[in-house]
Short mmCIF file of C-alpha atoms in Angstrom, two decimals:
data_model
loop_
_atom_site.label_atom_id
_atom_site.label_comp_id
_atom_site.label_asym_id
_atom_site.label_seq_id
_atom_site.Cartn_x
_atom_site.Cartn_y
_atom_site.Cartn_z
CA UNK A 40 0.00 0.00 0.00
CA UNK A 41 1.47 3.41 -0.98
CA UNK A 42 2.59 5.66 1.89
CA UNK A 43 -0.13 8.24 1.19
CA UNK A 44 -2.84 5.57 1.25
CA UNK A 45 -1.47 4.14 4.49
CA UNK A 46 -1.61 7.60 6.05
CA UNK A 47 -5.19 8.09 4.88
CA UNK A 48 -6.19 4.63 6.12
CA UNK A 49 -4.65 5.20 9.55
CA UNK A 50 -6.41 8.56 9.82
CA UNK A 51 -9.74 6.99 8.86
CA UNK A 52 -9.29 4.28 11.48
CA UNK A 53 -8.35 6.90 14.07
CA UNK A 54 -11.42 9.00 13.25
CA UNK A 55 -13.69 5.98 13.43
CA UNK A 56 -12.23 4.86 16.77
CA UNK A 57 -12.60 8.36 18.16
CA UNK A 58 -16.19 8.75 16.98
CA UNK A 59 -17.23 5.31 18.20
CA UNK A 60 -15.57 5.74 21.58
CA UNK A 61 -16.43 9.27 22.56
CA UNK A 62 -17.51 11.64 19.76
CA UNK A 63 -21.20 11.36 20.55
CA UNK A 64 -20.59 11.55 24.29
CA UNK A 65 -18.56 14.75 23.91
CA UNK A 66 -21.29 16.45 21.90
CA UNK A 67 -23.99 15.30 24.35
CA UNK A 68 -22.07 16.62 27.37
CA UNK A 69 -21.33 19.88 25.55
CA UNK A 70 -25.08 20.31 24.97
CA UNK A 71 -25.59 19.90 28.72
CA UNK A 72 -23.22 22.81 29.37
CA UNK A 73 -20.13 20.87 30.44
CA UNK A 74 -16.79 22.60 29.94
CA UNK A 75 -14.02 20.89 27.99
CA UNK A 76 -12.24 19.95 31.21
CA UNK A 77 -15.44 18.55 32.75
CA UNK A 78 -16.13 16.57 29.59
CA UNK A 79 -12.68 15.01 29.76
CA UNK A 80 -13.33 13.92 33.34
CA UNK A 81 -16.43 12.02 32.17
CA UNK A 82 -14.74 10.13 29.35
CA UNK A 83 -13.53 6.57 29.83
CA UNK A 84 -11.47 6.81 26.62
CA UNK A 85 -8.34 9.04 26.89
CA UNK A 86 -8.57 11.94 24.46
CA UNK A 87 -6.19 14.92 24.07
CA UNK A 88 -7.55 18.20 25.39
CA UNK A 89 -7.16 19.90 21.99
CA UNK A 90 -9.24 17.24 20.26
CA UNK A 91 -12.10 17.53 22.73
CA UNK A 92 -11.94 21.31 22.35
CA UNK A 93 -12.05 21.02 18.56
CA UNK A 94 -15.03 18.63 18.70
CA UNK A 95 -17.00 20.97 20.96
CA UNK A 96 -16.15 24.00 18.81
CA UNK A 97 -17.25 22.31 15.57
CA UNK A 98 -20.40 20.94 17.21
CA UNK A 99 -21.41 24.38 18.45
CA UNK A 100 -20.85 25.85 15.00
CA UNK A 101 -23.04 23.16 13.44
CA UNK A 102 -25.83 23.70 15.99
CA UNK A 103 -25.71 27.48 15.76
CA UNK A 104 -24.61 27.94 19.38
CA UNK A 105 -21.67 29.79 17.82
CA UNK A 106 -21.80 31.96 14.71
CA UNK A 107 -18.81 33.27 12.79
CA UNK A 108 -20.93 35.93 11.08
CA UNK A 109 -23.18 38.57 12.57
CA UNK A 110 -26.67 37.28 13.48
CA UNK A 111 -29.58 38.27 11.28
CA UNK A 112 -27.84 37.99 7.92
CA UNK A 113 -30.29 35.36 6.69
CA UNK A 114 -27.65 32.74 5.91
CA UNK A 115 -28.96 29.20 5.58
CA UNK A 116 -27.42 26.94 8.23
CA UNK A 117 -27.06 23.20 7.85
CA UNK A 118 -28.27 20.92 10.62
CA UNK A 119 -26.24 17.74 10.82
CA UNK A 120 -26.35 14.42 12.62
CA UNK A 121 -24.05 11.41 12.85
CA UNK A 122 -25.55 8.15 11.65
CA UNK A 123 -24.13 4.73 12.49
CA UNK A 124 -24.14 2.37 9.51
CA UNK A 125 -23.09 -1.23 8.92
CA UNK A 126 -21.66 -2.71 5.73
CA UNK A 127 -22.33 -6.18 4.35
CA UNK A 128 -19.71 -7.63 6.68
CA UNK A 129 -21.27 -6.13 9.79
CA UNK A 130 -18.60 -3.47 10.23
CA UNK A 131 -19.86 -0.21 11.71
CA UNK A 132 -19.00 3.30 10.59
CA UNK A 133 -20.27 6.79 11.26
CA UNK A 134 -21.43 9.15 8.55
CA UNK A 135 -22.26 12.82 8.89
CA UNK A 136 -25.58 13.56 7.21
CA UNK A 137 -27.51 16.77 6.68
CA UNK A 138 -30.96 16.41 8.23
CA UNK A 139 -32.22 19.81 7.23
CA UNK A 140 -31.43 23.43 6.54
CA UNK A 141 -32.53 26.35 8.62
CA UNK A 142 -32.92 29.80 7.15
CA UNK A 143 -32.48 32.27 9.99
CA UNK A 144 -34.07 35.05 7.95
CA UNK A 145 -32.84 38.61 7.54
CA UNK A 146 -33.33 40.77 10.62
CA UNK A 147 -33.14 44.56 10.54
CA UNK A 148 -32.02 45.19 14.09
CA UNK A 149 -32.92 48.44 15.83
CA UNK A 150 -29.65 49.81 17.19
CA UNK A 151 -29.46 51.34 20.66
CA UNK A 152 -26.86 51.90 23.36
CA UNK A 153 -27.31 50.78 26.94
CA UNK A 154 -27.79 53.82 29.17
CA UNK A 155 -27.82 53.29 32.91
CA UNK A 156 -29.76 56.53 33.48
CA UNK A 157 -32.53 55.43 31.14
CA UNK A 158 -32.36 51.64 31.48
CA UNK A 159 -31.44 51.17 35.14
CA UNK A 160 -28.79 48.83 36.49
CA UNK A 161 -27.32 46.50 33.88
CA UNK A 162 -28.00 43.22 35.66
CA UNK A 163 -31.72 43.83 35.98
CA UNK A 164 -31.95 45.29 32.48
CA UNK A 165 -30.13 42.42 30.78
CA UNK A 166 -32.12 39.75 32.61
CA UNK A 167 -35.36 41.48 31.58
CA UNK A 168 -34.24 41.61 27.95
CA UNK A 169 -33.32 37.94 27.98
CA UNK A 170 -36.72 36.98 29.45
CA UNK A 171 -38.55 39.25 27.02
CA UNK A 172 -36.81 37.48 24.14
CA UNK A 173 -37.16 34.01 25.67
CA UNK A 174 -33.34 33.68 25.66
CA UNK A 175 -33.32 33.98 21.86
CA UNK A 176 -30.28 36.04 21.00
CA UNK A 177 -26.51 36.26 20.68
CA UNK A 178 -23.64 38.18 22.23
CA UNK A 179 -20.51 39.22 20.36
CA UNK A 180 -17.14 38.05 21.67
CA UNK A 181 -13.79 39.45 20.53
CA UNK A 182 -10.74 38.31 22.45
CA UNK A 183 -7.26 39.55 21.70
CA UNK A 184 -7.49 40.08 17.96
CA UNK A 185 -4.43 41.87 16.59
CA UNK A 186 -6.47 44.57 14.82
CA UNK A 187 -8.55 45.55 17.85
CA UNK A 188 -8.02 46.70 21.40
CA UNK A 189 -10.14 43.90 22.85
CA UNK A 190 -8.80 42.01 25.84
CA UNK A 191 -7.43 38.50 25.68
CA UNK A 192 -9.31 35.60 27.21
CA UNK A 193 -6.76 35.47 30.04
CA UNK A 194 -7.62 39.02 31.08
CA UNK A 195 -11.29 38.25 31.68
CA UNK A 196 -10.93 34.95 33.53
CA UNK A 197 -10.09 36.41 37.00
CA UNK A 198 -13.52 38.07 37.36
CA UNK A 199 -15.46 34.88 36.53
CA UNK A 200 -16.41 32.08 38.90
CA UNK A 201 -14.87 28.61 38.52
CA UNK A 202 -17.63 27.22 36.30
CA UNK A 203 -17.62 30.27 34.03
CA UNK A 204 -13.81 30.23 33.77
CA UNK A 205 -13.77 26.56 32.83
CA UNK A 206 -16.34 27.12 30.10
CA UNK A 207 -14.74 30.19 28.53
CA UNK A 208 -11.17 28.93 28.69
CA UNK A 209 -12.12 25.51 27.34
CA UNK A 210 -14.18 26.85 24.46
CA UNK A 211 -12.11 29.83 23.37
CA UNK A 212 -8.58 29.17 24.63
CA UNK A 213 -6.25 31.32 22.55
CA UNK A 214 -8.63 31.80 19.60
CA UNK A 215 -8.38 35.23 18.01
CA UNK A 216 -11.51 35.59 15.93
CA UNK A 217 -14.85 37.32 16.24
CA UNK A 218 -17.64 34.97 17.26
CA UNK A 219 -21.23 35.27 18.40
CA UNK A 220 -22.45 33.01 21.19
CA UNK A 221 -26.08 32.14 21.66
CA UNK A 222 -27.55 33.55 24.87
CA UNK A 223 -28.23 30.80 27.39
CA UNK A 224 -28.27 31.02 31.16
CA UNK A 225 -24.52 30.50 31.45
CA UNK A 226 -23.60 33.07 28.81
CA UNK A 227 -26.14 35.55 30.21
CA UNK A 228 -24.47 35.35 33.61
CA UNK A 229 -20.98 35.55 32.09
CA UNK A 230 -21.84 38.76 30.22
CA UNK A 231 -23.33 40.28 33.37
CA UNK A 232 -20.25 39.38 35.41
CA UNK A 233 -17.88 40.76 32.79
CA UNK A 234 -19.82 43.98 32.22
CA UNK A 235 -20.14 44.72 35.91
CA UNK A 236 -16.37 44.38 36.22
CA UNK A 237 -15.60 46.54 33.20
CA UNK A 238 -14.46 43.57 31.12
CA UNK A 239 -17.13 43.43 28.42
CA UNK A 240 -17.67 45.74 25.49
CA UNK A 241 -19.70 44.25 22.69
CA UNK A 242 -23.11 43.87 21.10
CA UNK A 243 -26.14 41.86 22.20
CA UNK A 244 -28.54 40.78 19.47
CA UNK A 245 -32.09 40.03 20.59
CA UNK A 246 -34.03 38.15 17.92
CA UNK A 247 -37.65 38.45 19.07
CA UNK A 248 -37.59 42.22 19.66
CA UNK A 249 -35.09 42.75 16.82
CA UNK A 250 -32.83 44.90 18.98
CA UNK A 251 -29.08 45.36 18.82
CA UNK A 252 -27.87 46.61 22.21
CA UNK A 253 -24.40 48.12 22.19
CA UNK A 254 -22.53 47.88 25.50
#
């Protein structure tokens, strides 16, 4: 077998072993809100930290938990699943299949700036907005990009609690790109904690009310 084919074959075997042993478990635990470190503690199969991190990152991109482009652009997003199949010899393999496409639709956000005099304290205001929108929204995150003055991930970690630190460090690490994270309870509390400590400057996109709140 040529060297290139051997390399490809070994990689295919490695991917199959990884997927069969823990790929599904990693994605399931990520959906439950586990950090990368916590996920690793739950696995019976030893997996490098970077590979778990990569699996979670790609899973969140596929599910729309993370966006690489600004929300409301109307881009069609694929929804994928992993299907276990058997060949004629009974050998199992996993195949990524597209189960549907979701068109987010174009949203013309109404832009406004948070004003403590008008809106009251940030914590109460942000919680109200999240409830009003039934947690349907995104927050922008820019950490340490060379062309901006945003802070690195390491600079924000000290003001977060242990659970929040684990999540942010495991998901973002040393990434230097703009992303948008779906608002869930954990991310809502992280934004509040960062803003109250002067560590968050970004944009919150609320889908239901079509508002873009600049902080």
